[in-house]
Structures are given as structure tokens and as C-alpha cells.
XYZ file of C-alpha atoms in Angstrom:
235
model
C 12.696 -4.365 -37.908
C 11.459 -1.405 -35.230
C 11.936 -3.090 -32.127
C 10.862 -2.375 -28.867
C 13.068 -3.900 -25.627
C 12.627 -2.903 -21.597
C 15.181 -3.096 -19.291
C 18.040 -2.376 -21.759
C 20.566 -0.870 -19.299
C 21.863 -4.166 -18.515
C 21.716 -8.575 -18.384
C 19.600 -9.847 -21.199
C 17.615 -6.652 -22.030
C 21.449 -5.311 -23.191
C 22.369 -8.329 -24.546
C 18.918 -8.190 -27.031
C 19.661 -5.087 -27.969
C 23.084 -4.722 -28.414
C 22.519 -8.363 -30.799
C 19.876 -6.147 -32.825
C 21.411 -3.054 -33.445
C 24.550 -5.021 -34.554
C 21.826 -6.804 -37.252
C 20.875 -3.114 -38.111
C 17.416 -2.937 -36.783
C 16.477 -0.143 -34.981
C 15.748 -0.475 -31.228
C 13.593 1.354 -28.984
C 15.215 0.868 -25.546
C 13.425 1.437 -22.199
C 15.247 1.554 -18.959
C 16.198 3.529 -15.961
C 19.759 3.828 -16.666
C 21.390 4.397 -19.969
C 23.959 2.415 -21.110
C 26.572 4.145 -23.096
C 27.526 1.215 -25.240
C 23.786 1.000 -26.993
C 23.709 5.142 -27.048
C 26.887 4.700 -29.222
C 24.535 3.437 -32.710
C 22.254 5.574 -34.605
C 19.616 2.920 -34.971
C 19.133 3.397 -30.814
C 16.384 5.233 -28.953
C 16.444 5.564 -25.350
C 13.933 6.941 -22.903
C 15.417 6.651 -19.063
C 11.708 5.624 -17.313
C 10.801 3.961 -14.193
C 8.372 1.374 -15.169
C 7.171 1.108 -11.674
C 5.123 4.715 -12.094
C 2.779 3.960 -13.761
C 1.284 7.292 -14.465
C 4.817 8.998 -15.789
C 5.303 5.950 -17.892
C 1.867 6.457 -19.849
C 2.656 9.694 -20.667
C 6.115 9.261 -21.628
C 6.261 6.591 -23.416
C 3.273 7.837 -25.415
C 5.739 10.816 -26.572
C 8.613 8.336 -26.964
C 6.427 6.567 -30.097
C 5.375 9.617 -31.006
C 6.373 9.022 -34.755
C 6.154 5.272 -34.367
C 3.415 3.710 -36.326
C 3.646 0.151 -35.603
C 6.277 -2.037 -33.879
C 7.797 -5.484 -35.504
C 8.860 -6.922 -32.249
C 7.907 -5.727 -28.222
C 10.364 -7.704 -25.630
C 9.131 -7.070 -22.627
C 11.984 -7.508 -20.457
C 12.236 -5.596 -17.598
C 12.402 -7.261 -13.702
C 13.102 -6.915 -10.822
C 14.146 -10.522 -8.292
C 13.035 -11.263 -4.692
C 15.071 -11.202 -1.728
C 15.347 -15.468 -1.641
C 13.454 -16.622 1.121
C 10.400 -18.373 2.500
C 7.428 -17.529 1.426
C 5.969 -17.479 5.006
C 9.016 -14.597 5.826
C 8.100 -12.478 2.261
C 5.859 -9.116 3.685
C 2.801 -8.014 0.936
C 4.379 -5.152 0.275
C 7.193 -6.771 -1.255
C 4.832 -8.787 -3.238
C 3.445 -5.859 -4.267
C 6.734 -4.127 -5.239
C 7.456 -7.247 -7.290
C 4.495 -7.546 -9.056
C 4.049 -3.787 -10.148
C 7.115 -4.207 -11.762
C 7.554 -7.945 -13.688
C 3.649 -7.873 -14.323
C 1.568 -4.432 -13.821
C 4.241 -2.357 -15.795
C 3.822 -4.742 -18.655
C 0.391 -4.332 -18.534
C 0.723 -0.383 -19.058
C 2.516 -1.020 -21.634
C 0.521 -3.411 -23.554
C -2.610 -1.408 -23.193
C -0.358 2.281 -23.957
C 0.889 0.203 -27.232
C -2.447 -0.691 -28.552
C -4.027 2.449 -28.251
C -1.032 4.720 -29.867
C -0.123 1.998 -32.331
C -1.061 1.269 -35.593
C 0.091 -2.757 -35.467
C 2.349 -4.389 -33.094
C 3.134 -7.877 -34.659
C 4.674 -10.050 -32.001
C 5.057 -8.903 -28.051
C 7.718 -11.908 -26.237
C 7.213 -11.344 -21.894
C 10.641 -12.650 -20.413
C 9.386 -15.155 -18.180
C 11.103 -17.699 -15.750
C 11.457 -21.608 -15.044
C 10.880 -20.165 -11.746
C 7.060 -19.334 -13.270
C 6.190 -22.953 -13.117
C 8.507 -25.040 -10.885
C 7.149 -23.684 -7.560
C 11.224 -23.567 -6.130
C 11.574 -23.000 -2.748
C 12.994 -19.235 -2.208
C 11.557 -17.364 -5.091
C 8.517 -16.160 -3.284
C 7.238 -12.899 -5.446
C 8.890 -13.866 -8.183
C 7.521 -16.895 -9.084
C 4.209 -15.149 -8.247
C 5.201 -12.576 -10.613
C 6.216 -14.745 -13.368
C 3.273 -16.940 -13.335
C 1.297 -13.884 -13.418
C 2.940 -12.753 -16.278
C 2.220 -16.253 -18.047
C -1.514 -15.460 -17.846
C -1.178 -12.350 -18.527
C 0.033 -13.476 -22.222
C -2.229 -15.753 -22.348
C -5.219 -13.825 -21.940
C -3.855 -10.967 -24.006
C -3.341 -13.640 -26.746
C -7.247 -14.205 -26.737
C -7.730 -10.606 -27.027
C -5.577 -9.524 -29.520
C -5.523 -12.489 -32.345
C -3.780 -9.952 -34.821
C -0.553 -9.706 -32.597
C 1.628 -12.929 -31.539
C 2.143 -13.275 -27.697
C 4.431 -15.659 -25.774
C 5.965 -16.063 -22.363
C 10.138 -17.085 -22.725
C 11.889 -18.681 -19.982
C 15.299 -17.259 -21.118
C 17.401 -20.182 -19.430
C 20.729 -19.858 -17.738
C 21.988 -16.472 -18.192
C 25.227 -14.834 -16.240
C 24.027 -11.220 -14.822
C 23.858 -9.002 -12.075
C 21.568 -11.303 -10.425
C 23.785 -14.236 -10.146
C 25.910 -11.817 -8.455
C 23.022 -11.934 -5.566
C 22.240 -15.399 -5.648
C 26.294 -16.203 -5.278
C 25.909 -14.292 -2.022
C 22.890 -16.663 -0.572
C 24.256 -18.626 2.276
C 24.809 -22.200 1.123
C 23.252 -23.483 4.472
C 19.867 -22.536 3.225
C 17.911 -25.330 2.384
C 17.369 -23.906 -1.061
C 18.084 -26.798 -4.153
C 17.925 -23.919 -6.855
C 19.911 -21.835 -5.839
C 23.087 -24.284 -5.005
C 22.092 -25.650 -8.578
C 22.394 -21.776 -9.686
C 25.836 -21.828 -8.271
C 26.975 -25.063 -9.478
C 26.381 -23.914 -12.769
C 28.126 -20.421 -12.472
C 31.032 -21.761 -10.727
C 31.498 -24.781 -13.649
C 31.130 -22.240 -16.577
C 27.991 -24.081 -17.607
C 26.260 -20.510 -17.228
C 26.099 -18.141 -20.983
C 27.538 -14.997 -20.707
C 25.086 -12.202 -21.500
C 26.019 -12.511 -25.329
C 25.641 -15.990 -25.618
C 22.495 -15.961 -24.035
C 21.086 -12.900 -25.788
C 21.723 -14.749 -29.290
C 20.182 -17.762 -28.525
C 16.799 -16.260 -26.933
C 17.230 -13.682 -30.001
C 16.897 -16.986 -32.357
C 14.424 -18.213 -30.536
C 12.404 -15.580 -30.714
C 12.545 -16.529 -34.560
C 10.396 -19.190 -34.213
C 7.984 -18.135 -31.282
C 5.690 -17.553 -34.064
C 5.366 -21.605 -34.951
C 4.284 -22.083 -31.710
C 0.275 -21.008 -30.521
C -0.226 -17.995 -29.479
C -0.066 -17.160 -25.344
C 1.947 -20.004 -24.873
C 4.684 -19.788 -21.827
C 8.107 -21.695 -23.659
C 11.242 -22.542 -22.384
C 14.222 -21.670 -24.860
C 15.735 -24.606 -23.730
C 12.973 -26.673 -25.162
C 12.915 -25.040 -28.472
């Protein structure tokens, strides 16, 4: 398969990829930092880009798929997290910052694929539990994530000939639990103790783990209808 993956520097995005390229498919990777591990195969293609510009991006991810005809899988991975707190204390402009990146840069894409490509068969949005639950803490981020729900959704109803999901991922151990280990317990925030619980028990998959169960996942996205938001946990 050609397969296209954001955010492949590091957490899932390198887990997805490095799962691929050991399957010998050959993986587009899009990131701002390389990671030397993934530059090591053949069958990987990296363009260093910050998603949040929109204008570079167009232009050089056009050139990146320059002699790329279609695409068997798009994993749109890339995201950024929220400082945790209320929702009252979160400024617009870090709404903003949020949203360009976990739902407007996704958008670019999407539209920059379409027009260069000749078919793109399935595009998979890594979504969030935090999409749906409404947690306390998560502020932009749920915003963004439930954006980026719809935004499947209503791409789905555009675009019959191409299979579109939002994927809650689950529990996964990255950078970011490195963050949310440093929230002070004393803040009245249930997720994020449950976060810690789980990190701290070794009830949390390591990058690897998690990166082969979402990849198997992503199997069977296709049984499912078409701008649906699914939890891998439920599949």
C-alpha cells in the first residue's frame, strides 16, 4: 500500500509508520521533525512541514506527491493538546492555535489531496474520547476533536468514492502523558487522575502496542459507514 501518515516524528504517528514500513508498504510521512529511525527504510518519504501554515503546506506538499497518483490509506494524525484547564480560563487565541492545527490543517490537506490525486481510497482522522465525553480540562481540544468528527462526516457525504472515519486511538503512552503526569493532582479534574492511574499501573500501551492495534483496526474501518467517529476500543 502507498500510505500517507502526519505527525510521524513521534507517539502514534511513529508508531503507524514504523508498523507499516516493517509490513513493506511504503509511507509518506509528514512532520516537523524527522525521526531518524523511519529515515533508516527505503520505503520512507519525509517532508519536514509545519501543518499550521497553511499556505507553505499547499505548496509543498503538492511537490511532495508530485509522482503520486493515488494514495491507499491517508492517517491524518497530527495534534497538538491544550494546556488542561477550565474552559472559562482558555483565551481564543489558544482556541484558535488548537484548532488550525487538529482540524484546519486537515482540511488543507483533504482538499490539496483531491485536487492533485487521482484516488485516495480510505482517509482515518485520529480523533479522541475527549471528542465526545465533554471532560472537564480539555477545553480546545475537545473543541478540536469534535470538530474534526464533523469534519469526516461531512467530507464522507461529499466524497462517496473515498472511505472516511474519525478513530479514538485509546490509551496510548507518549509525550503527552508526560504533560498530563505533571497536572497537579489537586485539580478537580476526574480524567486526568484516571490518565494517571492508568500510566502509573501499566494499564497504558506503549507506542508499539498501541500503533498495532489502531493499525488493525484500521482494517476494518471499512465495515463500518462511512463518516462515522469509532472508538478502537469498541471495535
Amino acid at each position: 500500500m502507498k500510505i500517507l501518515i502526519t505527525g510521524t516524528s513521534s507517539g502514534l504517528g511513529f508508531g503507524l509508520a514504523k508498523y507499516y514500513l516493517q509490513k513493506n508498504h511504503t509511507v509518506f510521512g509528514i512532520s516537523r521533525r524527522t525521526n531518524t529511525e523511519l529515515e533508516q527504510s527505503k520505503h520512507y518519504h519525509f517532508l519536514s512541514q509545519d501543518l499550521s501554515n497553511f499556505d507553505e503546506s499547499k505548496k509543498n506538499i503538492t511537490a511532495f506527491l508530485k509522482d503520486t497518483n493515488s494514495l491507499d490509506l491517508v492517517i491524518l494524525n497530527a495534534g497538538m493538546l491544550s494546556e488542561i484547564k477550565d474552559m472559562k480560563d482558555t483565551k481564543l487565541n489558544e482556541i484558535k492555535k488548537v484548532m488550525d492545527v487538529n482540524v484546519w490543517s486537515n482540511k488543507i490537506i483533504i482538499d490539496l489531496l483531491f485536487s492533485v490525486l487521482e484516488n485516495v481510497k480510505q482517509i482515518v482522522a485520529i480523533s479522541s474520547g475527549a471528542s465526545v465525553s465533554g471532560a472537564r480540562g480539555w477545553n480546545a481540544y475537545s473543541l478540536s476533536k469534535a470538530t474534526l468528527n464533523m469534519l469526516m462526516s461531512l467530507y464522507a457525504n461529499e466524497q462517496a468514492q473515498t472511505h472516511f472515519c474519525a478513530l479514538a486511538p485509546g490509551l496510548i503512552n507518549t509525550g503527552m502523558q508526560e504533560y498530563i503526569s505533571d497536572v497537579p493532582d489537586e485539580l478537580d479534574y476526574p480524567t486526568i487522575k484516571r490518565l494517571k492511574d492508568a500510566r502509573s499501573s501499566g494499564q497504558m500501551p506503549s507506542i508499539e502496542e498501541a500503533a498495532a492495534i489502531n493499525a488493525k483496526a484500521i482494517e476494518r474501518l471499512q465495515e463500518y459507514e462511512s463518516g462515522s467517529f469509532l472508538d478502537v476500543r469498541k471495535i
